[in-house]
Coordinates of C-alpha atoms in Angstrom, one line a residue:
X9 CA 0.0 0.0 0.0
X10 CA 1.6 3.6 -0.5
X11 CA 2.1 6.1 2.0
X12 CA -1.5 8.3 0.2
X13 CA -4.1 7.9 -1.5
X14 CA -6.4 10.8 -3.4
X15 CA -10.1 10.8 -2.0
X16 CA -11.3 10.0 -5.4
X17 CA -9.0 6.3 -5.4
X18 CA -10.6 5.1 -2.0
X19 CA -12.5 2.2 -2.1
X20 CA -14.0 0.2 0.7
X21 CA -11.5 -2.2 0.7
X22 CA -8.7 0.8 1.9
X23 CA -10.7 1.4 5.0
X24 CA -8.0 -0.1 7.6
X25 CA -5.7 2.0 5.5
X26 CA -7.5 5.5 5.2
X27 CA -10.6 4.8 8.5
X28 CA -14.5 5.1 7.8
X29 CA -14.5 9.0 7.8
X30 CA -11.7 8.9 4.5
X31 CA -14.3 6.1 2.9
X32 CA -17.3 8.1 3.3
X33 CA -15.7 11.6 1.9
X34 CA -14.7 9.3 -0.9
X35 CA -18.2 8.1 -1.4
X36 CA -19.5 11.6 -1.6
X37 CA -16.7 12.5 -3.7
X38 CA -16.9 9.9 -6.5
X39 CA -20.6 10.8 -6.4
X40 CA -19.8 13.8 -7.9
X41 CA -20.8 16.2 -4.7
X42 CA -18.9 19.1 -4.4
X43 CA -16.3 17.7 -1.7
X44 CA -13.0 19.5 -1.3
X45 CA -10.3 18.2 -2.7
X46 CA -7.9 16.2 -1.0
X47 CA -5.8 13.1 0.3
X48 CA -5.4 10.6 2.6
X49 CA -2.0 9.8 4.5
X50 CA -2.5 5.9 4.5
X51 CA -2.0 3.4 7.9
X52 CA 1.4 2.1 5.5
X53 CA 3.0 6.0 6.3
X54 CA 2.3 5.6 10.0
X55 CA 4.3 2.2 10.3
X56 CA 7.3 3.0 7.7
X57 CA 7.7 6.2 10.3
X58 CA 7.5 3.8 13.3
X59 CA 9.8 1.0 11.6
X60 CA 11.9 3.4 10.2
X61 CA 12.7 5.6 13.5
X62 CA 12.8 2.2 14.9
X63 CA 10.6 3.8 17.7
X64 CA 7.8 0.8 17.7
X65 CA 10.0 -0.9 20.3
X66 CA 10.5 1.9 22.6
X67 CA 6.3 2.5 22.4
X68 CA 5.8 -1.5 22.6
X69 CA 7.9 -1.2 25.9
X70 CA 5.8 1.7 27.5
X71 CA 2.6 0.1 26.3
X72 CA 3.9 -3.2 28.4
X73 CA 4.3 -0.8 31.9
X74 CA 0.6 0.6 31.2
X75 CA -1.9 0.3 34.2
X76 CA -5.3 1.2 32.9
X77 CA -6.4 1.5 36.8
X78 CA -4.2 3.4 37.4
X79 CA -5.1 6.6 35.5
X80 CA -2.3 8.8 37.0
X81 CA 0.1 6.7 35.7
X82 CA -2.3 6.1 32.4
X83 CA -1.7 9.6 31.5
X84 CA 1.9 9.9 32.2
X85 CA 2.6 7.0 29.9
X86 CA 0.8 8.6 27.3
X87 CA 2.9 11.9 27.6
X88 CA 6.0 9.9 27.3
X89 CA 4.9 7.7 23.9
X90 CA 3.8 11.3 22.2
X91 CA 7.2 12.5 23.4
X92 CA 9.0 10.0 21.4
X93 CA 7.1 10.4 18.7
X94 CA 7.2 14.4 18.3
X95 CA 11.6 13.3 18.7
X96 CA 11.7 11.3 16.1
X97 CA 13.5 11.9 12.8
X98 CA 10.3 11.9 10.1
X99 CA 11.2 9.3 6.9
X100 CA 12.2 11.4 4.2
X101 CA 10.7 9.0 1.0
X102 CA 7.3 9.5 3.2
X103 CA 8.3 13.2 3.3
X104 CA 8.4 13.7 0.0
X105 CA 5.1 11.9 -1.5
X106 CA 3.2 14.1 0.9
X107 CA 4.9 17.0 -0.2
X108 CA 4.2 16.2 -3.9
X109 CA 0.4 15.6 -3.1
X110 CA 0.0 18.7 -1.3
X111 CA 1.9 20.7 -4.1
X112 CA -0.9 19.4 -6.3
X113 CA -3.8 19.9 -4.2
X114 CA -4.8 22.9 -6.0
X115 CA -3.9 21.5 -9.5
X116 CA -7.0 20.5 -11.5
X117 CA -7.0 16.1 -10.9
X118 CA -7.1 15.8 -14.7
X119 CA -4.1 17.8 -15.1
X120 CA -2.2 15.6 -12.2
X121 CA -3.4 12.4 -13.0
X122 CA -1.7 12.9 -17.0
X123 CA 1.5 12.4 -15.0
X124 CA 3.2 15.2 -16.9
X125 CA 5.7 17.1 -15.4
X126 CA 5.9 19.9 -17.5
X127 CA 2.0 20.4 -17.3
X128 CA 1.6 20.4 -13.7
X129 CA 4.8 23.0 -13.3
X130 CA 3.3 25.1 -15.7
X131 CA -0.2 25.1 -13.8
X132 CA 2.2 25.7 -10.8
X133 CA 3.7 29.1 -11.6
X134 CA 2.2 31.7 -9.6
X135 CA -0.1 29.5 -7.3
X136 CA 0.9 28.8 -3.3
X137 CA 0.7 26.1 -1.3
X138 CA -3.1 26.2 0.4
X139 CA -4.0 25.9 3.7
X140 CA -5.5 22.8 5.0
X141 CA -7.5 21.1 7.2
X142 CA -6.1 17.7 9.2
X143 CA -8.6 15.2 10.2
X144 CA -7.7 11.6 12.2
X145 CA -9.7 8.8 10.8
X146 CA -10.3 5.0 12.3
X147 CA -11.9 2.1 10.9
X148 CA -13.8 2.2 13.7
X149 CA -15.6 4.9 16.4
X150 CA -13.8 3.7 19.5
X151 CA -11.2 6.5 19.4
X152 CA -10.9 10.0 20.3
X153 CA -10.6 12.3 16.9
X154 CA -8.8 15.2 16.5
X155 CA -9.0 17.8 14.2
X156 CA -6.2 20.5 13.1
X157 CA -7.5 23.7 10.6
X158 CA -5.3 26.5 9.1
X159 CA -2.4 24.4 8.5
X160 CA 0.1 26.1 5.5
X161 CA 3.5 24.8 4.5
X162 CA 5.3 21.4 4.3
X163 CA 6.9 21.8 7.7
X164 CA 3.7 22.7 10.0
X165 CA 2.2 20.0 7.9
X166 CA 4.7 17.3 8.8
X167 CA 3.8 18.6 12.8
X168 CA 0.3 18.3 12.4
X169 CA 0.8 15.1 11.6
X170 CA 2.6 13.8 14.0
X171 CA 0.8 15.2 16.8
X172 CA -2.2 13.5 14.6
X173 CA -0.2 10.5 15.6
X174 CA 0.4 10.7 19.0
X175 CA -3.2 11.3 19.6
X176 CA -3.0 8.0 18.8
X177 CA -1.6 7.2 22.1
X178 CA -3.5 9.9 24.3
X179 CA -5.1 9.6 27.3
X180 CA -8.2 7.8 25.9
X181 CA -7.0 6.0 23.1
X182 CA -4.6 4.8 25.1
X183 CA -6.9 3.0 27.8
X184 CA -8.9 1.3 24.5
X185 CA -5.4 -0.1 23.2
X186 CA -4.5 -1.6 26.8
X187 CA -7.6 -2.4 27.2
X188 CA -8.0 -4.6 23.9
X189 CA -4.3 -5.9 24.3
X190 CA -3.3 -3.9 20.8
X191 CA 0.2 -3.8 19.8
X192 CA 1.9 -1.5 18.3
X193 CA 1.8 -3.3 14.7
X194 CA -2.4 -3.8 15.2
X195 CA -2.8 0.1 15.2
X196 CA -4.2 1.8 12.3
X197 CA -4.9 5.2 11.4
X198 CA -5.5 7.0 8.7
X199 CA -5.5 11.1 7.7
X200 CA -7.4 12.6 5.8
X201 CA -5.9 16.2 4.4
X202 CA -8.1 18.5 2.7
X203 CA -7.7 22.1 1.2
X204 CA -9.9 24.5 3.6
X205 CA -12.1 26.7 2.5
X206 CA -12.5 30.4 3.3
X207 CA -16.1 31.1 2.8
X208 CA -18.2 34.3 1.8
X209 CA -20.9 32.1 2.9
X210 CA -21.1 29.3 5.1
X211 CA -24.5 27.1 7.2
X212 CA -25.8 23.8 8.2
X213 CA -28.6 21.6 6.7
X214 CA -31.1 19.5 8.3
X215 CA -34.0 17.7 8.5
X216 CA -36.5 20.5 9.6
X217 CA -37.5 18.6 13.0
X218 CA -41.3 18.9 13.1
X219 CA -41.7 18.4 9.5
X220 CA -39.4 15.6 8.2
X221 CA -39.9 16.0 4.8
X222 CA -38.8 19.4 4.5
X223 CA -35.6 20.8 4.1
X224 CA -34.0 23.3 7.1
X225 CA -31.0 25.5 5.5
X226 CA -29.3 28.5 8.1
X227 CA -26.8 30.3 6.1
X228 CA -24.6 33.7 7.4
X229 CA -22.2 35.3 5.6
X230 CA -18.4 34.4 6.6
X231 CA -17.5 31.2 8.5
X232 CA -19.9 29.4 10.6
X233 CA -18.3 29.4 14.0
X234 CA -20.9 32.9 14.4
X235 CA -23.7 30.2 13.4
X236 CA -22.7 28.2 16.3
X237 CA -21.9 30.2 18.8
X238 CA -25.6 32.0 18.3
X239 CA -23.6 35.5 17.5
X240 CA -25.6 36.5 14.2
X241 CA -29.3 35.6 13.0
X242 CA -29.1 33.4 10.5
X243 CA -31.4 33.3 7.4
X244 CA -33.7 30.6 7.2
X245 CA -35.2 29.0 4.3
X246 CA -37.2 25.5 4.4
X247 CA -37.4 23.6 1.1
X248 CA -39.9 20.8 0.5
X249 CA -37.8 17.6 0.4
X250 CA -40.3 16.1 -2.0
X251 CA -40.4 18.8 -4.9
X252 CA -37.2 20.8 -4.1
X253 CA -39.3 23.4 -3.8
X254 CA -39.0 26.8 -1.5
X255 CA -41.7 26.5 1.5
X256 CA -40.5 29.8 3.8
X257 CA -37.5 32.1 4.5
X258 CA -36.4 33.8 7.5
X259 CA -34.3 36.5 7.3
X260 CA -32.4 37.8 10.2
X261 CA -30.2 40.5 10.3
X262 CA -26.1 40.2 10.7
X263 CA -23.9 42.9 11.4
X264 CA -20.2 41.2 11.8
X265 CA -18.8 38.1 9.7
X266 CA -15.7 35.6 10.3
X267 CA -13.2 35.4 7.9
X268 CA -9.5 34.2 7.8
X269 CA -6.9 36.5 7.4
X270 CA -3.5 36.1 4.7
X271 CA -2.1 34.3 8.6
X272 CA -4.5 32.0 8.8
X273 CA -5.9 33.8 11.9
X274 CA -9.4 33.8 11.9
X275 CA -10.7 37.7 11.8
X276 CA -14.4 39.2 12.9
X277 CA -15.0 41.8 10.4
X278 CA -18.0 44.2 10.4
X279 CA -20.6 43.2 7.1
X280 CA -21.7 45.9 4.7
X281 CA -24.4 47.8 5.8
X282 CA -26.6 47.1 2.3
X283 CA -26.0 43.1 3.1
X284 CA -26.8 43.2 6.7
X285 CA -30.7 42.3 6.1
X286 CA -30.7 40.7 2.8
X287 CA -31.5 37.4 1.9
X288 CA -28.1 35.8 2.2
X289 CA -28.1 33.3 0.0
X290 CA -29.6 32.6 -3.6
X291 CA -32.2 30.9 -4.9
X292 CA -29.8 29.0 -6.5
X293 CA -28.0 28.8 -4.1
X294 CA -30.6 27.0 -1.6
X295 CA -32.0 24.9 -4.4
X296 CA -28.6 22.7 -4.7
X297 CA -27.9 23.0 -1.4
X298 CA -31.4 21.2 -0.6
X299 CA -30.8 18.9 -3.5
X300 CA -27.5 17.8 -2.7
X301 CA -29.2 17.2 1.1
X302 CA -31.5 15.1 -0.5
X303 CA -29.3 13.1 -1.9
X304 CA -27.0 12.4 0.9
X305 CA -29.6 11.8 3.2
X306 CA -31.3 9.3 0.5
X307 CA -28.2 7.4 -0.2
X308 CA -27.6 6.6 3.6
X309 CA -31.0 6.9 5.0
X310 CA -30.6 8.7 8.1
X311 CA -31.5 12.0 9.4
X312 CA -28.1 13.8 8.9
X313 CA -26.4 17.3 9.7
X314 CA -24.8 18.7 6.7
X315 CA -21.7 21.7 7.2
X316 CA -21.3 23.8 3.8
X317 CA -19.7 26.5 2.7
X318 CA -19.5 29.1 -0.2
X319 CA -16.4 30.3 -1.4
X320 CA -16.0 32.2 -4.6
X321 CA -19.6 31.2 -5.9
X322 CA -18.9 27.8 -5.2
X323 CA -20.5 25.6 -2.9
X324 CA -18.4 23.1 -0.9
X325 CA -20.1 20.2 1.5
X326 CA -17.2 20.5 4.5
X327 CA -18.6 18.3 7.0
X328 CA -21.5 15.4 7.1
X329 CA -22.3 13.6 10.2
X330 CA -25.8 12.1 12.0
X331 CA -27.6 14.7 13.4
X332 CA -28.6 12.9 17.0

């Protein structure tokens, strides 16, 4: 198996290599949703890094001197393996093929997947390295996740991804592994690595809960942590699941947006006064949201929670999870 693998390669079969979350942005993907792109750094990086450090012995040895009762202890042991990791020298072949990936991240997948050199340097000039977004996924839902956004550059990349990897071995994780008797050479974990999005526009999508056949949509300009954090009125807008049609809208006002800054810092900015109580989105643009809802929430049958943004005109599904 190689050290990555594109979101549009992964097949069921990979998920001990990439985890459930890689498989199902893959499904979505290869569905033709507008998922952004991205890659997976593969279970077969994780081990050449521990073989090749030769550092699986030393966290096979702490793992023997773990006392899941003992939770003082439990969490010491746990500082020391993520210690060793963060130490050790990262494998440069491994290096390299993530670097490569990540210099074509923003390169159209046609383009890359010609193999030619000279196309993909000349789509190259002029373009920098994105920023990112880190995800830990498992094949299955026993572990703690972690999540790392904003993430530019090949060398806070390679970081990320190690502390990715000793979360591994944190506190919880840790307890489920001695718990289980894992060894080191059992463990599998993949990460997923996907260009982030700075949005114009950004909302959730549900199930509207008294009516299950109609579509709930909350949209505010900027990123959506203002969404969450109740800080703006969102617009509204409830589209009948059946006939993608549009039922009602609700339009609240919104005086301040989030956006990320050329730093990656994530800046609170006050909106136009001629937006502030104006339909947000499109008509458009809540008709595909609703209709890629639909088919989501068809295709796995559950009542889900749908994270999208808007960047450039462009609408991007970020995040997709069971709304419980």
């Amino acid at each position: 198996m190689s050290n990555l693998l594109w979101i549009s390669e992964i097949t069921s079969e990979d998920i001990i290599e990439t985890g459930v979350k890689a498989f199902t942005i893959s499904e979505l993907y290869n569905m033709e949703l507008p998922i952004p792109q991205g890659f997976v750094i593969t279970t077969t990086a994780l081990k050449k890094f521990l073989l090749h450090t030769r550092i699986d012995k030393q966290i096979s040895s702490v793992l023997e001197t773990v006392d899941i009762d003992n939770f003082k202890t439990l969490q010491k042991k746990s500082d020391e393996i993520k210690e060793i990791i963060m130490k050790a020298e990262f494998p440069e072949m491994v290096k390299n093929d993530i670097f490569e990936a990540y210099n074509n991240l923003d390169v159209n997948e046609e383009i890359w997947r010609t193999g030619s050199k000279s196309a993909l340097d000349l789509v190259r000039v002029g373009k920098s390295l994105p920023y990112l977004a880190v995800r830990s996924s498992y094949s299955n839902n026993d572990y703690k996740k972690v999540t790392y956004l904003n993430i530019k550059g090949i060398s806070s990349l390679i970081t990320v991804i190690k502390k990715c990897w000793t979360n591994l071995f944190g506190f919880e994780n840790l307890y489920y592994i001695k718990k289980n008797n894992l060894s080191v050479e059992e463990l599998v974990l993949g990460l997923i690595v996907q260009r982030m999005i700075n949005p114009n526009k950004s909302g959730i999508i549900t199930l509207y809960e008294e009516y299950n056949q109609e579509i709930r949509v909350e949209a505010i300009y900027g990123m959506n942590d203002l969404l969450y954090s109740k800080t703006v009125m969102p617009n509204i807008y409830l589209i009948g699941k059946n006939d993608l049609c549009i039922k009602d809208k609700e339009i609240g006002k919104q005086d301040v947006y989030l956006t990320r800054d050329e730093f990656g810092n994530s800046v609170r900015k006050n909106l136009e006064e001629n937006k502030q109580e104006l339909q947000t989105l499109t008509d458009d643009e809540i008709l595909k949201l609703a209709s890629y809802y639909k088919r989501i929430q068809e295709y796995y049958n559950k009542n889900l929670r749908l994270e999208f943004a808007i960047e450039n005109n462009k609408i991007y599904i970020i995040k997709v999870k069971e709304n419980v």
